[in-house]
Amino acid sequence: MKKITHAVIPVAGFGTRMLPLSKAVPKELLPLGNRPAIHYVVEEAIAAGIKHIVLVGHAQKSAIENYFDINAELDNQLRHKGKDELADSLNWLPEDVTISMIRQGKALGLGHAVLAARPIIGDHDFAVLLPDVVLNPFITDMHKDNLAFMLAEFANSDHSQILVDKVADSEVHKYGIAKLSEGDSSNSVSGINKQTDTNASFKVAGFVEKPSLVDAPSRLAVVGRYVFSNKIFDYLENTTASVGGEIQLTDAIDALISQHGVDVTTMVGDSYDAGDMRSYMQAFIYFAERQLAADE
Ligand code: G1P
């Protein structure tokens, strides 16, 4: 059994789709209800058993690192005022979990950001969680189950796992889209039927990054959760810029597929795009309503 304990969360994006909100505040720290969006993503990783999280950022993102650090002065002040419960609630990160930050240097794309974590990840296999995507934490267990399922599949099969979910025709151009294997009965252009209660994992033939609708090989979109064999780093080293002039993670996955096993895992539950203004606002309303209802 190959147990994965490391995860990479790329946080170096400028968040141009979230301006002006993201001008002075990293988009990952914008609230969803009463927590910053990245809080749920880190919680999700920890719930699935991750112990070391590497944030890949840049100079303007140090507030994210501070959010996960202990603020000793604030802690002292709260306790001095008898607000121990509030102080305790800020120290929620388990003691056996480490969060490190490394800088990307140049913003050359998602693939380049993941590669920037190599000095800390070393020889470990690892997960990648994109912080723009927040899985719904209010559905029992689903918050941790998708990633836990992918980690277990990787442990059993040694195949890297890419989480996918069915999207509408109007959405395919925003995502990496899976090309299912020849002969797979589910290999239809409309994609598989969405399973609502169980994850499923099966072989994938490749991915197309942000295709137009006519070029989309299915409707199964990469959600932003990956479990990788360490070998992905070697492929990332050799990946050159493509779609959008960026070094795409999707291209390195395609290269990995030609030599090693890569499966897609279908997602259970639903996800929110916190990196796009319209869906962020919808997500905020949903999270706030759920939390207000829980407080009543
Ligand atoms: C990235 C990936 C894409 C994936 C998406 C999920 O794109 O490149 O394959 O589907 O995240 O959110 P981005 O949204 O960073 O442009």
PDB file of C-alpha atoms and ligand atoms in Angstrom:
ATOM      1  CA  MET A   1       0.000   0.000   0.000  1.00  0.00           C
ATOM      2  CA  LYS A   2       1.393   3.377  -1.036  1.00  0.00           C
ATOM      3  CA  LYS A   3       0.162   5.859   1.539  1.00  0.00           C
ATOM      4  CA  ILE A   4       0.090   9.464   0.396  1.00  0.00           C
ATOM      5  CA  THR A   5       0.608  12.105   3.074  1.00  0.00           C
ATOM      6  CA  HIS A   6       1.662  15.095   0.936  1.00  0.00           C
ATOM      7  CA  ALA A   7      -0.478  17.579  -0.987  1.00  0.00           C
ATOM      8  CA  VAL A   8       0.218  20.641  -3.121  1.00  0.00           C
ATOM      9  CA  ILE A   9      -2.165  23.605  -3.219  1.00  0.00           C
ATOM     10  CA  PRO A  10      -1.179  26.151  -5.887  1.00  0.00           C
ATOM     11  CA  VAL A  11      -2.064  29.663  -4.679  1.00  0.00           C
ATOM     12  CA  ALA A  12       0.035  31.796  -7.021  1.00  0.00           C
ATOM     13  CA  GLY A  13      -2.762  32.871  -9.378  1.00  0.00           C
ATOM     14  CA  PHE A  14      -3.497  36.596  -9.610  1.00  0.00           C
ATOM     15  CA  GLY A  15      -7.237  36.037  -9.460  1.00  0.00           C
ATOM     16  CA  THR A  16      -8.027  38.362 -12.350  1.00  0.00           C
ATOM     17  CA  ARG A  17     -11.566  36.929 -12.597  1.00  0.00           C
ATOM     18  CA  MET A  18     -12.146  38.078  -9.007  1.00  0.00           C
ATOM     19  CA  LEU A  19     -11.058  41.721  -9.380  1.00  0.00           C
ATOM     20  CA  PRO A  20     -11.526  44.137  -7.701  1.00  0.00           C
ATOM     21  CA  LEU A  21     -12.005  41.841  -4.644  1.00  0.00           C
ATOM     22  CA  SER A  22      -8.655  40.157  -5.253  1.00  0.00           C
ATOM     23  CA  LYS A  23      -6.630  43.340  -5.774  1.00  0.00           C
ATOM     24  CA  ALA A  24      -5.354  43.529  -2.192  1.00  0.00           C
ATOM     25  CA  VAL A  25      -6.689  40.260  -0.703  1.00  0.00           C
ATOM     26  CA  PRO A  26      -5.574  36.893  -2.139  1.00  0.00           C
ATOM     27  CA  LYS A  27      -8.638  35.327  -3.795  1.00  0.00           C
ATOM     28  CA  GLU A  28      -8.034  32.203  -1.689  1.00  0.00           C
ATOM     29  CA  LEU A  29      -8.786  34.265   1.461  1.00  0.00           C
ATOM     30  CA  LEU A  30     -12.099  35.637   0.225  1.00  0.00           C
ATOM     31  CA  PRO A  31     -14.887  34.400   2.495  1.00  0.00           C
ATOM     32  CA  LEU A  32     -17.310  31.601   1.848  1.00  0.00           C
ATOM     33  CA  GLY A  33     -19.701  32.123   4.739  1.00  0.00           C
ATOM     34  CA  ASN A  34     -17.600  32.542   7.873  1.00  0.00           C
ATOM     35  CA  ARG A  35     -14.328  31.038   6.601  1.00  0.00           C
ATOM     36  CA  PRO A  36     -11.871  31.911   3.824  1.00  0.00           C
ATOM     37  CA  ALA A  37     -12.349  29.633   0.806  1.00  0.00           C
ATOM     38  CA  ILE A  38      -8.975  27.928   1.254  1.00  0.00           C
ATOM     39  CA  HIS A  39      -9.909  26.894   4.795  1.00  0.00           C
ATOM     40  CA  TYR A  40     -12.368  24.310   3.380  1.00  0.00           C
ATOM     41  CA  VAL A  41      -9.803  22.995   0.901  1.00  0.00           C
ATOM     42  CA  VAL A  42      -7.176  22.488   3.618  1.00  0.00           C
ATOM     43  CA  GLU A  43      -9.803  20.853   5.847  1.00  0.00           C
ATOM     44  CA  GLU A  44     -10.723  18.536   2.973  1.00  0.00           C
ATOM     45  CA  ALA A  45      -7.072  17.469   2.528  1.00  0.00           C
ATOM     46  CA  ILE A  46      -6.610  16.859   6.257  1.00  0.00           C
ATOM     47  CA  ALA A  47      -9.857  14.882   6.494  1.00  0.00           C
ATOM     48  CA  ALA A  48      -8.547  12.550   3.775  1.00  0.00           C
ATOM     49  CA  GLY A  49      -5.343  11.908   5.762  1.00  0.00           C
ATOM     50  CA  ILE A  50      -2.907  14.476   4.322  1.00  0.00           C
ATOM     51  CA  LYS A  51      -0.228  15.536   6.826  1.00  0.00           C
ATOM     52  CA  HIS A  52       2.003  17.908   4.854  1.00  0.00           C
ATOM     53  CA  ILE A  53       0.509  20.623   2.659  1.00  0.00           C
ATOM     54  CA  VAL A  54       2.719  22.678   0.355  1.00  0.00           C
ATOM     55  CA  LEU A  55       1.277  26.027  -0.728  1.00  0.00           C
ATOM     56  CA  VAL A  56       2.862  27.338  -3.926  1.00  0.00           C
ATOM     57  CA  GLY A  57       2.556  31.117  -3.876  1.00  0.00           C
ATOM     58  CA  HIS A  58       4.357  34.389  -4.417  1.00  0.00           C
ATOM     59  CA  ALA A  59       5.267  37.544  -2.503  1.00  0.00           C
ATOM     60  CA  GLN A  60       1.699  38.921  -2.405  1.00  0.00           C
ATOM     61  CA  LYS A  61       0.288  35.697  -0.960  1.00  0.00           C
ATOM     62  CA  SER A  62       1.998  35.582   2.437  1.00  0.00           C
ATOM     63  CA  ALA A  63      -1.343  36.402   4.145  1.00  0.00           C
ATOM     64  CA  ILE A  64      -2.406  32.818   3.290  1.00  0.00           C
ATOM     65  CA  GLU A  65       0.561  31.404   5.183  1.00  0.00           C
ATOM     66  CA  ASN A  66      -0.261  33.703   8.109  1.00  0.00           C
ATOM     67  CA  TYR A  67      -3.852  32.429   8.169  1.00  0.00           C
ATOM     68  CA  PHE A  68      -2.599  28.910   8.919  1.00  0.00           C
ATOM     69  CA  ASP A  69       0.069  30.041  11.400  1.00  0.00           C
ATOM     70  CA  ILE A  70      -0.413  30.668  15.115  1.00  0.00           C
ATOM     71  CA  ASN A  71      -0.614  34.381  15.911  1.00  0.00           C
ATOM     72  CA  ALA A  72       0.923  34.262  19.408  1.00  0.00           C
ATOM     73  CA  GLU A  73       0.167  37.902  20.195  1.00  0.00           C
ATOM     74  CA  LEU A  74      -3.509  37.548  19.286  1.00  0.00           C
ATOM     75  CA  ASP A  75      -3.698  34.235  21.159  1.00  0.00           C
ATOM     76  CA  ASN A  76      -2.247  35.853  24.326  1.00  0.00           C
ATOM     77  CA  GLN A  77      -4.546  38.817  24.082  1.00  0.00           C
ATOM     78  CA  LEU A  78      -7.687  36.706  23.634  1.00  0.00           C
ATOM     79  CA  ARG A  79      -6.759  34.448  26.557  1.00  0.00           C
ATOM     80  CA  HIS A  80      -5.898  37.468  28.714  1.00  0.00           C
ATOM     81  CA  LYS A  81      -9.441  38.724  28.087  1.00  0.00           C
ATOM     82  CA  GLY A  82     -10.900  35.347  29.011  1.00  0.00           C
ATOM     83  CA  LYS A  83     -11.813  34.503  25.400  1.00  0.00           C
ATOM     84  CA  ASP A  84     -10.209  31.054  25.538  1.00  0.00           C
ATOM     85  CA  GLU A  85     -12.893  29.419  23.429  1.00  0.00           C
ATOM     86  CA  LEU A  86     -12.327  31.875  20.593  1.00  0.00           C
ATOM     87  CA  ALA A  87      -8.542  31.446  20.895  1.00  0.00           C
ATOM     88  CA  ASP A  88      -8.946  27.649  20.777  1.00  0.00           C
ATOM     89  CA  SER A  89     -11.135  27.876  17.677  1.00  0.00           C
ATOM     90  CA  LEU A  90      -8.306  29.644  15.815  1.00  0.00           C
ATOM     91  CA  ASN A  91      -5.871  26.825  16.628  1.00  0.00           C
ATOM     92  CA  TRP A  92      -7.849  24.183  14.739  1.00  0.00           C
ATOM     93  CA  LEU A  93      -4.992  22.836  12.647  1.00  0.00           C
ATOM     94  CA  PRO A  94      -4.015  19.398  14.037  1.00  0.00           C
ATOM     95  CA  GLU A  95      -0.535  19.274  15.576  1.00  0.00           C
ATOM     96  CA  ASP A  96       0.626  16.527  13.219  1.00  0.00           C
ATOM     97  CA  VAL A  97      -0.165  18.623  10.133  1.00  0.00           C
ATOM     98  CA  THR A  98       2.526  20.846   8.578  1.00  0.00           C
ATOM     99  CA  ILE A  99       1.875  23.648   6.116  1.00  0.00           C
ATOM    100  CA  SER A 100       4.841  24.909   4.081  1.00  0.00           C
ATOM    101  CA  MET A 101       5.006  27.680   1.526  1.00  0.00           C
ATOM    102  CA  ILE A 102       7.262  27.804  -1.493  1.00  0.00           C
ATOM    103  CA  ARG A 103       7.337  30.475  -4.179  1.00  0.00           C
ATOM    104  CA  GLN A 104       6.737  29.911  -7.847  1.00  0.00           C
ATOM    105  CA  GLY A 105       9.000  32.747  -9.036  1.00  0.00           C
ATOM    106  CA  LYS A 106       7.551  33.211 -12.495  1.00  0.00           C
ATOM    107  CA  ALA A 107       3.828  32.716 -13.189  1.00  0.00           C
ATOM    108  CA  LEU A 108       4.209  30.229 -16.047  1.00  0.00           C
ATOM    109  CA  GLY A 109       1.060  28.163 -15.497  1.00  0.00           C
ATOM    110  CA  LEU A 110      -0.482  25.473 -13.316  1.00  0.00           C
ATOM    111  CA  GLY A 111       1.977  22.779 -14.416  1.00  0.00           C
ATOM    112  CA  HIS A 112       4.880  25.055 -13.531  1.00  0.00           C
ATOM    113  CA  ALA A 113       3.316  25.818 -10.125  1.00  0.00           C
ATOM    114  CA  VAL A 114       3.026  22.110  -9.263  1.00  0.00           C
ATOM    115  CA  LEU A 115       6.632  21.547 -10.358  1.00  0.00           C
ATOM    116  CA  ALA A 116       7.725  24.381  -8.028  1.00  0.00           C
ATOM    117  CA  ALA A 117       6.718  22.170  -5.063  1.00  0.00           C
ATOM    118  CA  ARG A 118       9.231  19.454  -6.022  1.00  0.00           C
ATOM    119  CA  PRO A 119      11.990  20.582  -3.604  1.00  0.00           C
ATOM    120  CA  ILE A 120       9.593  19.985  -0.676  1.00  0.00           C
ATOM    121  CA  ILE A 121       7.670  16.985  -2.038  1.00  0.00           C
ATOM    122  CA  GLY A 122      10.910  15.186  -2.947  1.00  0.00           C
ATOM    123  CA  ASP A 123      10.327  11.509  -3.818  1.00  0.00           C
ATOM    124  CA  HIS A 124       6.801  11.315  -2.379  1.00  0.00           C
ATOM    125  CA  ASP A 125       3.685  10.644  -4.403  1.00  0.00           C
ATOM    126  CA  PHE A 126       1.227  13.461  -3.712  1.00  0.00           C
ATOM    127  CA  ALA A 127      -2.209  15.005  -4.140  1.00  0.00           C
ATOM    128  CA  VAL A 128      -2.969  18.360  -5.777  1.00  0.00           C
ATOM    129  CA  LEU A 129      -5.996  20.431  -4.715  1.00  0.00           C
ATOM    130  CA  LEU A 130      -6.908  23.567  -6.659  1.00  0.00           C
ATOM    131  CA  PRO A 131      -8.207  26.176  -4.203  1.00  0.00           C
ATOM    132  CA  ASP A 132     -10.628  27.756  -6.701  1.00  0.00           C
ATOM    133  CA  VAL A 133     -12.750  24.651  -6.391  1.00  0.00           C
ATOM    134  CA  VAL A 134     -14.487  24.063  -3.072  1.00  0.00           C
ATOM    135  CA  LEU A 135     -16.302  20.778  -2.597  1.00  0.00           C
ATOM    136  CA  ASN A 136     -19.555  21.171  -0.714  1.00  0.00           C
ATOM    137  CA  PRO A 137     -18.671  20.564   2.957  1.00  0.00           C
ATOM    138  CA  PHE A 138     -22.303  20.474   4.084  1.00  0.00           C
ATOM    139  CA  ILE A 139     -23.031  17.099   2.518  1.00  0.00           C
ATOM    140  CA  THR A 140     -22.153  14.424   5.046  1.00  0.00           C
ATOM    141  CA  ASP A 141     -18.704  12.941   4.505  1.00  0.00           C
ATOM    142  CA  MET A 142     -18.512  13.963   0.857  1.00  0.00           C
ATOM    143  CA  HIS A 143     -16.072  16.686   1.835  1.00  0.00           C
ATOM    144  CA  LYS A 144     -13.411  14.103   2.544  1.00  0.00           C
ATOM    145  CA  ASP A 145     -14.674  11.106   0.622  1.00  0.00           C
ATOM    146  CA  ASN A 146     -13.731  12.021  -2.950  1.00  0.00           C
ATOM    147  CA  LEU A 147     -10.075  12.551  -2.085  1.00  0.00           C
ATOM    148  CA  ALA A 148     -10.019   9.579   0.302  1.00  0.00           C
ATOM    149  CA  PHE A 149     -11.423   7.381  -2.481  1.00  0.00           C
ATOM    150  CA  MET A 150      -8.765   8.624  -4.922  1.00  0.00           C
ATOM    151  CA  LEU A 151      -5.985   7.986  -2.383  1.00  0.00           C
ATOM    152  CA  ALA A 152      -7.263   4.443  -1.763  1.00  0.00           C
ATOM    153  CA  GLU A 153      -7.515   3.761  -5.523  1.00  0.00           C
ATOM    154  CA  PHE A 154      -3.952   4.970  -6.007  1.00  0.00           C
ATOM    155  CA  ALA A 155      -2.762   2.792  -3.117  1.00  0.00           C
ATOM    156  CA  ASN A 156      -4.391  -0.273  -4.692  1.00  0.00           C
ATOM    157  CA  SER A 157      -3.669   0.263  -8.385  1.00  0.00           C
ATOM    158  CA  ASP A 158      -0.639   2.583  -8.481  1.00  0.00           C
ATOM    159  CA  HIS A 159      -2.613   4.569 -11.082  1.00  0.00           C
ATOM    160  CA  SER A 160      -2.699   8.346 -10.758  1.00  0.00           C
ATOM    161  CA  GLN A 161      -6.260   9.598 -10.211  1.00  0.00           C
ATOM    162  CA  ILE A 162      -7.945  12.663 -11.696  1.00  0.00           C
ATOM    163  CA  LEU A 163     -11.312  13.758 -10.268  1.00  0.00           C
ATOM    164  CA  VAL A 164     -13.905  14.576 -12.953  1.00  0.00           C
ATOM    165  CA  ASP A 165     -17.494  15.716 -12.978  1.00  0.00           C
ATOM    166  CA  LYS A 166     -20.042  16.150 -15.731  1.00  0.00           C
ATOM    167  CA  VAL A 167     -20.487  19.725 -16.953  1.00  0.00           C
ATOM    168  CA  ALA A 168     -22.969  21.467 -19.242  1.00  0.00           C
ATOM    169  CA  ASP A 169     -22.078  22.114 -22.896  1.00  0.00           C
ATOM    170  CA  SER A 170     -21.696  25.817 -22.123  1.00  0.00           C
ATOM    171  CA  GLU A 171     -18.977  25.031 -19.540  1.00  0.00           C
ATOM    172  CA  VAL A 172     -16.565  22.720 -21.402  1.00  0.00           C
ATOM    173  CA  HIS A 173     -14.328  25.569 -22.615  1.00  0.00           C
ATOM    174  CA  LYS A 174     -13.426  26.406 -18.984  1.00  0.00           C
ATOM    175  CA  TYR A 175     -11.965  23.002 -18.065  1.00  0.00           C
ATOM    176  CA  GLY A 176      -9.641  20.144 -18.900  1.00  0.00           C
ATOM    177  CA  ILE A 177     -11.951  17.572 -20.561  1.00  0.00           C
ATOM    178  CA  ALA A 178     -11.394  13.810 -20.333  1.00  0.00           C
ATOM    179  CA  LYS A 179     -11.115  11.590 -23.387  1.00  0.00           C
ATOM    180  CA  LEU A 180     -12.346   8.180 -22.327  1.00  0.00           C
ATOM    181  CA  SER A 181     -10.726   4.951 -23.495  1.00  0.00           C
ATOM    182  CA  GLU A 182     -11.740   3.350 -26.795  1.00  0.00           C
ATOM    183  CA  GLY A 183     -14.350   0.675 -26.292  1.00  0.00           C
ATOM    184  CA  ASP A 184     -15.377   2.035 -22.930  1.00  0.00           C
ATOM    185  CA  SER A 185     -19.159   1.773 -22.926  1.00  0.00           C
ATOM    186  CA  SER A 186     -19.336   5.123 -21.201  1.00  0.00           C
ATOM    187  CA  ASN A 187     -17.297   6.768 -23.963  1.00  0.00           C
ATOM    188  CA  SER A 188     -20.061   8.870 -25.393  1.00  0.00           C
ATOM    189  CA  VAL A 189     -19.860  12.519 -26.175  1.00  0.00           C
ATOM    190  CA  SER A 190     -22.405  13.256 -23.508  1.00  0.00           C
ATOM    191  CA  GLY A 191     -20.195  11.634 -20.857  1.00  0.00           C
ATOM    192  CA  ILE A 192     -21.311   9.193 -18.219  1.00  0.00           C
ATOM    193  CA  ASN A 193     -24.416   9.593 -16.159  1.00  0.00           C
ATOM    194  CA  LYS A 194     -23.640  11.415 -12.976  1.00  0.00           C
ATOM    195  CA  GLN A 195     -23.381   9.038 -10.054  1.00  0.00           C
ATOM    196  CA  THR A 196     -24.638  10.791  -6.986  1.00  0.00           C
ATOM    197  CA  ASP A 197     -23.773   8.313  -4.268  1.00  0.00           C
ATOM    198  CA  THR A 198     -20.603   6.422  -5.208  1.00  0.00           C
ATOM    199  CA  ASN A 199     -17.275   7.268  -6.750  1.00  0.00           C
ATOM    200  CA  ALA A 200     -16.103   5.207  -9.717  1.00  0.00           C
ATOM    201  CA  SER A 201     -12.612   4.982 -11.153  1.00  0.00           C
ATOM    202  CA  PHE A 202     -11.725   3.936 -14.705  1.00  0.00           C
ATOM    203  CA  LYS A 203      -8.952   4.285 -17.259  1.00  0.00           C
ATOM    204  CA  VAL A 204      -8.702   7.496 -19.269  1.00  0.00           C
ATOM    205  CA  ALA A 205      -7.148   7.931 -22.717  1.00  0.00           C
ATOM    206  CA  GLY A 206      -6.210  11.594 -22.409  1.00  0.00           C
ATOM    207  CA  PHE A 207      -7.312  15.149 -21.736  1.00  0.00           C
ATOM    208  CA  VAL A 208      -7.951  18.234 -23.820  1.00  0.00           C
ATOM    209  CA  GLU A 209      -7.403  21.533 -22.024  1.00  0.00           C
ATOM    210  CA  LYS A 210     -10.234  24.053 -22.471  1.00  0.00           C
ATOM    211  CA  PRO A 211     -11.581  22.746 -25.803  1.00  0.00           C
ATOM    212  CA  SER A 212     -14.302  24.364 -27.853  1.00  0.00           C
ATOM    213  CA  LEU A 213     -17.588  22.466 -27.710  1.00  0.00           C
ATOM    214  CA  VAL A 214     -17.025  20.753 -31.073  1.00  0.00           C
ATOM    215  CA  ASP A 215     -13.586  19.498 -30.018  1.00  0.00           C
ATOM    216  CA  ALA A 216     -14.654  18.328 -26.548  1.00  0.00           C
ATOM    217  CA  PRO A 217     -14.160  14.540 -26.359  1.00  0.00           C
ATOM    218  CA  SER A 218     -16.708  14.178 -23.497  1.00  0.00           C
ATOM    219  CA  ARG A 219     -18.478  16.296 -20.927  1.00  0.00           C
ATOM    220  CA  LEU A 220     -16.317  15.046 -18.057  1.00  0.00           C
ATOM    221  CA  ALA A 221     -14.368  18.000 -16.702  1.00  0.00           C
ATOM    222  CA  VAL A 222     -11.293  17.968 -14.470  1.00  0.00           C
ATOM    223  CA  VAL A 223     -12.578  19.266 -11.141  1.00  0.00           C
ATOM    224  CA  GLY A 224      -9.278  20.246  -9.519  1.00  0.00           C
ATOM    225  CA  ARG A 225      -8.380  17.238  -7.369  1.00  0.00           C
ATOM    226  CA  TYR A 226      -5.512  15.007  -8.485  1.00  0.00           C
ATOM    227  CA  VAL A 227      -3.484  12.161  -6.954  1.00  0.00           C
ATOM    228  CA  PHE A 228      -0.136  11.779  -8.678  1.00  0.00           C
ATOM    229  CA  SER A 229       2.668   9.319  -8.908  1.00  0.00           C
ATOM    230  CA  ASN A 230       5.921  11.202  -8.258  1.00  0.00           C
ATOM    231  CA  LYS A 231       6.780  10.494 -11.916  1.00  0.00           C
ATOM    232  CA  ILE A 232       4.554  13.433 -12.933  1.00  0.00           C
ATOM    233  CA  PHE A 233       7.448  15.725 -11.959  1.00  0.00           C
ATOM    234  CA  ASP A 234       9.675  14.266 -14.708  1.00  0.00           C
ATOM    235  CA  TYR A 235       6.941  14.922 -17.270  1.00  0.00           C
ATOM    236  CA  LEU A 236       6.373  18.446 -15.942  1.00  0.00           C
ATOM    237  CA  GLU A 237      10.108  19.148 -16.358  1.00  0.00           C
ATOM    238  CA  ASN A 238       9.675  18.419 -20.071  1.00  0.00           C
ATOM    239  CA  THR A 239       6.328  20.158 -20.614  1.00  0.00           C
ATOM    240  CA  THR A 240       6.425  23.311 -22.705  1.00  0.00           C
ATOM    241  CA  ALA A 241       3.856  26.111 -22.829  1.00  0.00           C
ATOM    242  CA  SER A 242       0.672  25.394 -24.799  1.00  0.00           C
ATOM    243  CA  VAL A 243      -2.953  26.572 -24.300  1.00  0.00           C
ATOM    244  CA  GLY A 244      -2.966  30.201 -23.116  1.00  0.00           C
ATOM    245  CA  GLY A 245       0.843  30.318 -23.385  1.00  0.00           C
ATOM    246  CA  GLU A 246       1.056  28.408 -20.077  1.00  0.00           C
ATOM    247  CA  ILE A 247       2.769  25.209 -18.921  1.00  0.00           C
ATOM    248  CA  GLN A 248      -0.343  23.085 -18.491  1.00  0.00           C
ATOM    249  CA  LEU A 249      -0.675  20.308 -15.919  1.00  0.00           C
ATOM    250  CA  THR A 250      -3.023  18.592 -18.389  1.00  0.00           C
ATOM    251  CA  ASP A 251      -0.194  18.185 -20.955  1.00  0.00           C
ATOM    252  CA  ALA A 252       2.049  16.498 -18.374  1.00  0.00           C
ATOM    253  CA  ILE A 253      -0.829  14.158 -17.430  1.00  0.00           C
ATOM    254  CA  ASP A 254      -1.242  13.241 -21.111  1.00  0.00           C
ATOM    255  CA  ALA A 255       2.455  12.392 -21.283  1.00  0.00           C
ATOM    256  CA  LEU A 256       2.188  10.378 -18.045  1.00  0.00           C
ATOM    257  CA  ILE A 257      -0.726   8.372 -19.521  1.00  0.00           C
ATOM    258  CA  SER A 258       1.464   7.125 -22.370  1.00  0.00           C
ATOM    259  CA  GLN A 259       3.814   5.374 -19.914  1.00  0.00           C
ATOM    260  CA  HIS A 260       1.884   4.866 -16.667  1.00  0.00           C
ATOM    261  CA  GLY A 261      -1.626   4.179 -15.450  1.00  0.00           C
ATOM    262  CA  VAL A 262      -3.927   7.165 -15.096  1.00  0.00           C
ATOM    263  CA  ASP A 263      -7.603   6.859 -14.130  1.00  0.00           C
ATOM    264  CA  VAL A 264     -10.438   9.317 -13.799  1.00  0.00           C
ATOM    265  CA  THR A 265     -12.483   9.218 -10.604  1.00  0.00           C
ATOM    266  CA  THR A 266     -16.061  10.441 -10.897  1.00  0.00           C
ATOM    267  CA  MET A 267     -17.037  12.950  -8.229  1.00  0.00           C
ATOM    268  CA  VAL A 268     -19.743  12.515  -5.604  1.00  0.00           C
ATOM    269  CA  GLY A 269     -21.612  15.604  -4.418  1.00  0.00           C
ATOM    270  CA  ASP A 270     -21.128  19.068  -5.858  1.00  0.00           C
ATOM    271  CA  SER A 271     -18.421  21.678  -6.156  1.00  0.00           C
ATOM    272  CA  TYR A 272     -18.279  25.482  -6.232  1.00  0.00           C
ATOM    273  CA  ASP A 273     -15.994  27.583  -8.380  1.00  0.00           C
ATOM    274  CA  ALA A 274     -14.695  30.230  -5.995  1.00  0.00           C
ATOM    275  CA  GLY A 275     -12.379  31.684  -8.653  1.00  0.00           C
ATOM    276  CA  ASP A 276     -15.103  33.127 -10.860  1.00  0.00           C
ATOM    277  CA  MET A 277     -17.106  36.143  -9.647  1.00  0.00           C
ATOM    278  CA  ARG A 278     -20.585  34.874 -10.501  1.00  0.00           C
ATOM    279  CA  SER A 279     -20.217  31.366  -9.101  1.00  0.00           C
ATOM    280  CA  TYR A 280     -18.263  32.749  -6.120  1.00  0.00           C
ATOM    281  CA  MET A 281     -21.226  34.970  -5.214  1.00  0.00           C
ATOM    282  CA  GLN A 282     -23.631  32.030  -5.541  1.00  0.00           C
ATOM    283  CA  ALA A 283     -21.324  29.913  -3.373  1.00  0.00           C
ATOM    284  CA  PHE A 284     -21.066  32.686  -0.782  1.00  0.00           C
ATOM    285  CA  ILE A 285     -24.847  32.897  -0.467  1.00  0.00           C
ATOM    286  CA  TYR A 286     -25.120  29.098  -0.127  1.00  0.00           C
ATOM    287  CA  PHE A 287     -22.376  28.855   2.533  1.00  0.00           C
ATOM    288  CA  ALA A 288     -23.698  31.872   4.463  1.00  0.00           C
ATOM    289  CA  GLU A 289     -27.271  30.538   4.458  1.00  0.00           C
ATOM    290  CA  ARG A 290     -26.155  27.110   5.674  1.00  0.00           C
ATOM    291  CA  GLN A 291     -24.071  28.612   8.473  1.00  0.00           C
ATOM    292  CA  LEU A 292     -26.746  31.093   9.533  1.00  0.00           C
ATOM    293  CA  ALA A 293     -29.293  28.266   9.684  1.00  0.00           C
ATOM    294  CA  ALA A 294     -26.887  26.173  11.793  1.00  0.00           C
ATOM    295  CA  ASP A 295     -26.478  29.104  14.256  1.00  0.00           C
ATOM    296  CA  GLU A 296     -30.219  29.491  14.834  1.00  0.00           C
TER     297      GLU A 296
HETATM  298  C1  G1P B   1      -7.354  24.412 -14.229  1.00  0.00           C
HETATM  299  C2  G1P B   1      -6.954  23.201 -15.084  1.00  0.00           C
HETATM  300  C3  G1P B   1      -8.174  22.593 -15.751  1.00  0.00           C
HETATM  301  C4  G1P B   1      -9.219  22.261 -14.703  1.00  0.00           C
HETATM  302  C5  G1P B   1      -9.566  23.506 -13.872  1.00  0.00           C
HETATM  303  C6  G1P B   1     -10.501  23.163 -12.719  1.00  0.00           C
HETATM  304  O1  G1P B   1      -7.765  25.461 -15.087  1.00  0.00           O
HETATM  305  O2  G1P B   1      -5.991  23.604 -16.039  1.00  0.00           O
HETATM  306  O3  G1P B   1      -7.791  21.425 -16.452  1.00  0.00           O
HETATM  307  O4  G1P B   1     -10.375  21.738 -15.319  1.00  0.00           O
HETATM  308  O5  G1P B   1      -8.387  24.099 -13.315  1.00  0.00           O
HETATM  309  O6  G1P B   1     -10.914  24.320 -12.058  1.00  0.00           O
HETATM  310  P1  G1P B   1      -7.894  26.997 -14.554  1.00  0.00           P
HETATM  311  O7  G1P B   1      -9.236  27.112 -13.943  1.00  0.00           O
HETATM  312  O8  G1P B   1      -6.779  27.204 -13.576  1.00  0.00           O
HETATM  313  O9  G1P B   1      -7.745  27.842 -15.782  1.00  0.00           O
END
